[in-house]
Amino acid sequence: MIVEVCANSFESALNAEKAGAHRIELCSELAVGGITPSFGLIKKVMESLSIPVFVLIRPRSGNFTFSDDEMDIMKHDIAMCKELGCAGIVSGILNRDNTIDTEKTKELIELSKSLEFTFHRAFDWVPNAKEALEQLKALGVNRILTSGQESSAEKGLALLQKLKDKTEGELNILPGGGIKPENAGKFRSAGFSEIHVSASTIETVIETPKVSMNSAKFFDETIKSYSDIKTIKQILAVTGSDA
């Protein structure tokens, strides 16, 4: 089983490789669901890691309906990732009714070739998962990252299995969301070939008691979140992926 680590920083990316993860999805700001990492971070990671690096292409937080200007930004970011030698792109676009925007998503997929393309968890907002799966199969995505439209992949396991059964080998269903050592083995038993984990831990970096200068709902500069080597190793061991 392939274990992909969602790495939110250079430290997380290094920890993923040290722990034995098979690839990373590189992003920034997991507190808001992840956005595109900076050029400097992507370049540094590409210079330092030997495992495949997929990059999240999402220009802002919020919904997944993007303007033409935001599309231009995404296209430039994909071109940059290709120049830097990244292995894959993680992205996707929805219409205002949360159905797949097939036209814009197709543009991103075409621009991303010859890299792999993962349609990200915008999938968990679509009103008809089976219809969306067929659309993404037709578009030629390599995988769909999804929690099975639940708050965690464990809760969404029934839908994840149904989606996997309907892929007909044309793409992979990549379970992600709340996967940890305690439940990772369930996804291997269910026949999935890959899982997506953050394996995050939190470290206090400002000890002085003080009210955060930012919105406590989204940001707290007194803590740092990063992917933990020990947790990744535990997940690899549970899924039999550490050999």
mmCIF file of C-alpha atoms in Angstrom:
data_model
loop_
_atom_site.group_PDB
_atom_site.id
_atom_site.type_symbol
_atom_site.label_atom_id
_atom_site.label_comp_id
_atom_site.label_asym_id
_atom_site.label_seq_id
_atom_site.Cartn_x
_atom_site.Cartn_y
_atom_site.Cartn_z
ATOM 1 C CA MET A 1 0.000 0.000 0.000
ATOM 2 C CA ILE A 2 1.239 3.484 -0.922
ATOM 3 C CA VAL A 3 1.209 5.996 1.922
ATOM 4 C CA GLU A 4 1.030 9.610 0.752
ATOM 5 C CA VAL A 5 1.770 12.260 3.363
ATOM 6 C CA CYS A 6 0.150 15.669 3.148
ATOM 7 C CA ALA A 7 3.157 17.851 3.974
ATOM 8 C CA ASN A 8 2.459 21.448 4.976
ATOM 9 C CA SER A 9 6.071 22.610 5.291
ATOM 10 C CA PHE A 10 9.660 21.734 4.466
ATOM 11 C CA GLU A 11 9.990 20.066 7.872
ATOM 12 C CA SER A 12 6.926 17.912 7.180
ATOM 13 C CA ALA A 13 8.255 16.949 3.756
ATOM 14 C CA LEU A 14 11.610 15.880 5.201
ATOM 15 C CA ASN A 15 9.920 13.951 7.998
ATOM 16 C CA ALA A 16 7.762 12.100 5.458
ATOM 17 C CA GLU A 17 10.797 10.889 3.533
ATOM 18 C CA LYS A 18 12.762 10.035 6.694
ATOM 19 C CA ALA A 19 9.845 7.955 7.970
ATOM 20 C CA GLY A 20 9.610 5.971 4.725
ATOM 21 C CA ALA A 21 6.521 7.504 3.101
ATOM 22 C CA HIS A 22 6.152 6.748 -0.594
ATOM 23 C CA ARG A 23 5.251 10.261 -1.773
ATOM 24 C CA ILE A 24 4.006 13.606 -0.501
ATOM 25 C CA GLU A 25 1.314 16.082 -1.388
ATOM 26 C CA LEU A 26 2.927 19.453 -0.730
ATOM 27 C CA CYS A 27 0.726 22.337 0.367
ATOM 28 C CA SER A 28 0.562 25.266 2.776
ATOM 29 C CA GLU A 29 -1.973 26.343 5.416
ATOM 30 C CA LEU A 30 -3.737 23.118 6.316
ATOM 31 C CA ALA A 31 -5.771 25.144 8.829
ATOM 32 C CA VAL A 32 -7.829 26.428 5.891
ATOM 33 C CA GLY A 33 -7.812 23.168 3.945
ATOM 34 C CA GLY A 34 -4.546 23.750 2.094
ATOM 35 C CA ILE A 35 -3.443 26.211 -0.577
ATOM 36 C CA THR A 36 -0.652 26.233 -3.160
ATOM 37 C CA PRO A 37 2.815 26.319 -1.528
ATOM 38 C CA SER A 38 5.313 29.011 -2.445
ATOM 39 C CA PHE A 39 7.812 28.712 -5.285
ATOM 40 C CA GLY A 40 10.639 28.697 -2.749
ATOM 41 C CA LEU A 41 9.138 25.821 -0.767
ATOM 42 C CA ILE A 42 8.471 23.711 -3.855
ATOM 43 C CA LYS A 43 12.002 24.319 -5.163
ATOM 44 C CA LYS A 44 13.617 23.490 -1.809
ATOM 45 C CA VAL A 45 11.587 20.291 -1.471
ATOM 46 C CA MET A 46 12.411 19.208 -5.019
ATOM 47 C CA GLU A 47 16.119 19.756 -4.352
ATOM 48 C CA SER A 48 16.021 17.802 -1.089
ATOM 49 C CA LEU A 49 13.646 14.853 -1.534
ATOM 50 C CA SER A 50 13.949 11.753 -3.675
ATOM 51 C CA ILE A 51 10.353 10.493 -3.300
ATOM 52 C CA PRO A 52 7.640 11.762 -5.694
ATOM 53 C CA VAL A 53 6.196 15.196 -4.927
ATOM 54 C CA PHE A 54 2.620 16.089 -5.827
ATOM 55 C CA VAL A 55 1.695 19.773 -5.411
ATOM 56 C CA LEU A 56 -1.661 21.206 -4.412
ATOM 57 C CA ILE A 57 -2.865 23.834 -6.870
ATOM 58 C CA ARG A 58 -5.477 25.917 -5.050
ATOM 59 C CA PRO A 59 -5.027 29.702 -5.154
ATOM 60 C CA ARG A 60 -7.029 30.513 -2.020
ATOM 61 C CA SER A 61 -9.166 29.065 0.744
ATOM 62 C CA GLY A 62 -12.954 28.973 0.572
ATOM 63 C CA ASN A 63 -14.968 27.297 -2.151
ATOM 64 C CA PHE A 64 -13.688 25.572 -5.288
ATOM 65 C CA THR A 65 -15.337 27.813 -7.884
ATOM 66 C CA PHE A 66 -12.575 29.913 -9.428
ATOM 67 C CA SER A 67 -12.621 32.993 -11.630
ATOM 68 C CA ASP A 68 -10.754 33.350 -14.925
ATOM 69 C CA ASP A 69 -8.075 35.375 -13.124
ATOM 70 C CA GLU A 70 -7.668 32.608 -10.545
ATOM 71 C CA MET A 71 -7.491 30.094 -13.385
ATOM 72 C CA ASP A 72 -4.561 32.035 -14.844
ATOM 73 C CA ILE A 73 -2.786 31.842 -11.491
ATOM 74 C CA MET A 74 -3.383 28.076 -11.308
ATOM 75 C CA LYS A 75 -2.096 27.572 -14.838
ATOM 76 C CA HIS A 76 1.105 29.494 -14.065
ATOM 77 C CA ASP A 77 1.595 27.415 -10.904
ATOM 78 C CA ILE A 78 1.180 24.159 -12.830
ATOM 79 C CA ALA A 79 3.725 25.305 -15.414
ATOM 80 C CA MET A 80 6.135 26.126 -12.591
ATOM 81 C CA CYS A 81 5.668 22.677 -11.050
ATOM 82 C CA LYS A 82 6.444 21.034 -14.393
ATOM 83 C CA GLU A 83 9.612 23.100 -14.749
ATOM 84 C CA LEU A 84 10.737 22.113 -11.243
ATOM 85 C CA GLY A 85 10.237 18.401 -11.959
ATOM 86 C CA CYS A 86 7.268 17.634 -9.705
ATOM 87 C CA ALA A 87 5.597 14.258 -10.198
ATOM 88 C CA GLY A 88 1.972 15.267 -9.888
ATOM 89 C CA ILE A 89 -0.676 17.952 -9.552
ATOM 90 C CA VAL A 90 -3.535 17.935 -7.045
ATOM 91 C CA SER A 91 -6.392 20.223 -8.043
ATOM 92 C CA GLY A 92 -9.951 20.528 -9.333
ATOM 93 C CA ILE A 93 -12.727 23.029 -9.950
ATOM 94 C CA LEU A 94 -16.451 23.014 -9.180
ATOM 95 C CA ASN A 95 -19.389 24.950 -10.557
ATOM 96 C CA ARG A 96 -21.413 27.149 -8.224
ATOM 97 C CA ASP A 97 -23.811 24.256 -7.609
ATOM 98 C CA ASN A 98 -20.809 22.096 -6.562
ATOM 99 C CA THR A 99 -20.954 19.864 -9.629
ATOM 100 C CA ILE A 100 -17.680 19.225 -11.445
ATOM 101 C CA ASP A 101 -16.653 22.096 -13.712
ATOM 102 C CA THR A 102 -15.571 19.711 -16.451
ATOM 103 C CA GLU A 103 -14.426 22.435 -18.837
ATOM 104 C CA LYS A 104 -12.034 24.173 -16.454
ATOM 105 C CA THR A 105 -10.879 20.956 -14.819
ATOM 106 C CA LYS A 106 -10.087 19.547 -18.262
ATOM 107 C CA GLU A 107 -7.920 22.610 -18.959
ATOM 108 C CA LEU A 108 -5.909 21.920 -15.827
ATOM 109 C CA ILE A 109 -5.550 18.217 -16.646
ATOM 110 C CA GLU A 110 -4.367 18.949 -20.187
ATOM 111 C CA LEU A 111 -1.855 21.494 -18.937
ATOM 112 C CA SER A 112 -0.587 19.046 -16.291
ATOM 113 C CA LYS A 113 0.347 16.284 -18.748
ATOM 114 C CA SER A 114 2.762 14.418 -18.442
ATOM 115 C CA LEU A 115 2.348 14.655 -14.651
ATOM 116 C CA GLU A 116 -0.196 12.621 -12.717
ATOM 117 C CA PHE A 117 -3.392 14.439 -11.793
ATOM 118 C CA THR A 118 -5.309 13.945 -8.551
ATOM 119 C CA PHE A 119 -8.754 15.508 -8.183
ATOM 120 C CA HIS A 120 -8.742 16.721 -4.588
ATOM 121 C CA ARG A 121 -11.337 16.803 -1.827
ATOM 122 C CA ALA A 122 -13.537 19.275 -3.674
ATOM 123 C CA PHE A 123 -15.026 15.906 -4.647
ATOM 124 C CA ASP A 124 -16.527 15.678 -1.172
ATOM 125 C CA TRP A 125 -18.809 18.621 -1.993
ATOM 126 C CA VAL A 126 -20.360 17.192 -5.166
ATOM 127 C CA PRO A 127 -24.106 16.377 -4.896
ATOM 128 C CA ASN A 128 -23.827 13.114 -6.856
ATOM 129 C CA ALA A 129 -20.607 11.225 -6.186
ATOM 130 C CA LYS A 130 -21.224 8.443 -8.703
ATOM 131 C CA GLU A 131 -21.988 10.886 -11.510
ATOM 132 C CA ALA A 132 -18.898 12.920 -10.624
ATOM 133 C CA LEU A 133 -16.802 9.752 -10.683
ATOM 134 C CA GLU A 134 -17.915 9.002 -14.228
ATOM 135 C CA GLN A 135 -17.110 12.567 -15.292
ATOM 136 C CA LEU A 136 -13.616 12.361 -13.820
ATOM 137 C CA LYS A 137 -13.029 8.979 -15.429
ATOM 138 C CA ALA A 138 -13.904 10.534 -18.774
ATOM 139 C CA LEU A 139 -11.540 13.445 -18.119
ATOM 140 C CA GLY A 140 -8.678 11.036 -17.413
ATOM 141 C CA VAL A 141 -7.699 11.882 -13.845
ATOM 142 C CA ASN A 142 -5.353 9.403 -12.181
ATOM 143 C CA ARG A 143 -7.009 9.426 -8.776
ATOM 144 C CA ILE A 144 -9.634 11.046 -6.591
ATOM 145 C CA LEU A 145 -8.739 12.133 -3.067
ATOM 146 C CA THR A 146 -11.865 11.810 -0.934
ATOM 147 C CA SER A 147 -13.129 11.095 2.559
ATOM 148 C CA GLY A 148 -16.226 9.453 1.127
ATOM 149 C CA GLN A 149 -18.110 12.729 1.683
ATOM 150 C CA GLU A 150 -17.928 12.363 5.456
ATOM 151 C CA SER A 151 -15.932 14.174 8.141
ATOM 152 C CA SER A 152 -13.406 11.322 8.048
ATOM 153 C CA ALA A 153 -12.501 8.563 5.618
ATOM 154 C CA GLU A 154 -13.353 5.975 8.258
ATOM 155 C CA LYS A 155 -16.924 7.302 8.451
ATOM 156 C CA GLY A 156 -17.067 7.447 4.653
ATOM 157 C CA LEU A 157 -15.678 3.951 4.109
ATOM 158 C CA ALA A 158 -18.920 2.537 2.685
ATOM 159 C CA LEU A 159 -19.073 5.142 -0.093
ATOM 160 C CA LEU A 160 -15.334 4.847 -0.684
ATOM 161 C CA GLN A 161 -15.742 1.127 -1.316
ATOM 162 C CA LYS A 162 -18.662 1.733 -3.702
ATOM 163 C CA LEU A 163 -16.634 4.277 -5.627
ATOM 164 C CA LYS A 164 -13.634 1.941 -5.790
ATOM 165 C CA ASP A 165 -15.833 -0.815 -7.187
ATOM 166 C CA LYS A 166 -17.056 1.534 -9.933
ATOM 167 C CA THR A 167 -13.630 2.766 -11.080
ATOM 168 C CA GLU A 168 -13.176 -0.304 -13.316
ATOM 169 C CA GLY A 169 -9.427 0.132 -12.914
ATOM 170 C CA GLU A 170 -9.428 3.453 -14.761
ATOM 171 C CA LEU A 171 -8.374 5.517 -11.744
ATOM 172 C CA ASN A 172 -7.573 5.131 -8.057
ATOM 173 C CA ILE A 173 -9.727 6.157 -5.126
ATOM 174 C CA LEU A 174 -7.378 7.696 -2.555
ATOM 175 C CA PRO A 175 -8.971 7.704 0.925
ATOM 176 C CA GLY A 176 -7.980 10.717 3.001
ATOM 177 C CA GLY A 177 -9.225 12.477 6.104
ATOM 178 C CA GLY A 178 -8.592 11.418 9.686
ATOM 179 C CA ILE A 179 -6.520 8.351 8.804
ATOM 180 C CA LYS A 180 -4.201 7.438 11.655
ATOM 181 C CA PRO A 181 -2.438 4.365 13.061
ATOM 182 C CA GLU A 182 -5.618 3.220 14.820
ATOM 183 C CA ASN A 183 -7.679 2.928 11.632
ATOM 184 C CA ALA A 184 -5.203 2.787 8.733
ATOM 185 C CA GLY A 185 -5.369 -1.004 8.548
ATOM 186 C CA LYS A 186 -9.072 -0.867 7.655
ATOM 187 C CA PHE A 187 -8.261 0.664 4.275
ATOM 188 C CA ARG A 188 -5.756 -2.021 3.395
ATOM 189 C CA SER A 189 -8.270 -4.702 4.410
ATOM 190 C CA ALA A 190 -10.863 -3.003 2.202
ATOM 191 C CA GLY A 191 -8.580 -3.351 -0.807
ATOM 192 C CA PHE A 192 -7.369 0.209 -1.292
ATOM 193 C CA SER A 193 -3.908 0.563 -2.830
ATOM 194 C CA GLU A 194 -3.158 4.033 -1.428
ATOM 195 C CA ILE A 195 -4.020 6.239 1.536
ATOM 196 C CA HIS A 196 -3.504 9.941 2.232
ATOM 197 C CA VAL A 197 -2.438 11.027 5.736
ATOM 198 C CA SER A 198 -1.164 14.174 7.401
ATOM 199 C CA ALA A 199 0.144 12.395 10.522
ATOM 200 C CA SER A 200 0.199 15.808 12.141
ATOM 201 C CA THR A 201 1.321 16.767 15.593
ATOM 202 C CA ILE A 202 1.344 20.190 17.259
ATOM 203 C CA GLU A 203 4.257 21.897 18.961
ATOM 204 C CA THR A 204 4.006 25.048 21.081
ATOM 205 C CA VAL A 205 6.467 27.590 19.705
ATOM 206 C CA ILE A 206 5.551 30.657 21.783
ATOM 207 C CA GLU A 207 5.473 29.980 25.502
ATOM 208 C CA THR A 208 4.497 33.446 26.701
ATOM 209 C CA PRO A 209 0.789 33.440 27.553
ATOM 210 C CA LYS A 210 -0.813 35.916 25.184
ATOM 211 C CA VAL A 211 -3.938 36.275 23.129
ATOM 212 C CA SER A 212 -3.242 35.384 19.510
ATOM 213 C CA MET A 213 -2.921 38.383 17.215
ATOM 214 C CA ASN A 214 -4.856 36.459 14.559
ATOM 215 C CA SER A 215 -8.299 34.900 14.415
ATOM 216 C CA ALA A 216 -8.309 31.934 16.764
ATOM 217 C CA LYS A 217 -10.754 30.236 14.422
ATOM 218 C CA PHE A 218 -8.188 29.930 11.647
ATOM 219 C CA PHE A 219 -4.734 30.861 12.880
ATOM 220 C CA ASP A 220 -2.723 30.608 16.064
ATOM 221 C CA GLU A 221 0.888 31.713 15.858
ATOM 222 C CA THR A 222 1.652 30.132 19.242
ATOM 223 C CA ILE A 223 1.625 26.623 17.762
ATOM 224 C CA LYS A 224 3.228 24.823 14.823
ATOM 225 C CA SER A 225 1.737 21.795 13.075
ATOM 226 C CA TYR A 226 3.912 19.314 11.194
ATOM 227 C CA SER A 227 3.925 15.699 9.990
ATOM 228 C CA ASP A 228 5.362 13.457 12.691
ATOM 229 C CA ILE A 229 7.971 10.779 11.865
ATOM 230 C CA LYS A 230 6.789 8.390 14.577
ATOM 231 C CA THR A 231 3.142 8.579 13.484
ATOM 232 C CA ILE A 232 4.027 8.023 9.818
ATOM 233 C CA LYS A 233 6.117 4.992 10.756
ATOM 234 C CA GLN A 234 3.214 3.583 12.781
ATOM 235 C CA ILE A 235 0.865 3.965 9.803
ATOM 236 C CA LEU A 236 3.396 2.314 7.490
ATOM 237 C CA ALA A 237 3.753 -0.593 9.915
ATOM 238 C CA VAL A 238 -0.009 -1.056 10.307
ATOM 239 C CA THR A 239 -0.557 -1.099 6.546
ATOM 240 C CA GLY A 240 2.381 -3.381 5.855
ATOM 241 C CA SER A 241 4.057 -0.663 3.816
ATOM 242 C CA ASP A 242 7.292 -0.407 5.772
ATOM 243 C CA ALA A 243 9.040 -3.381 4.181
#
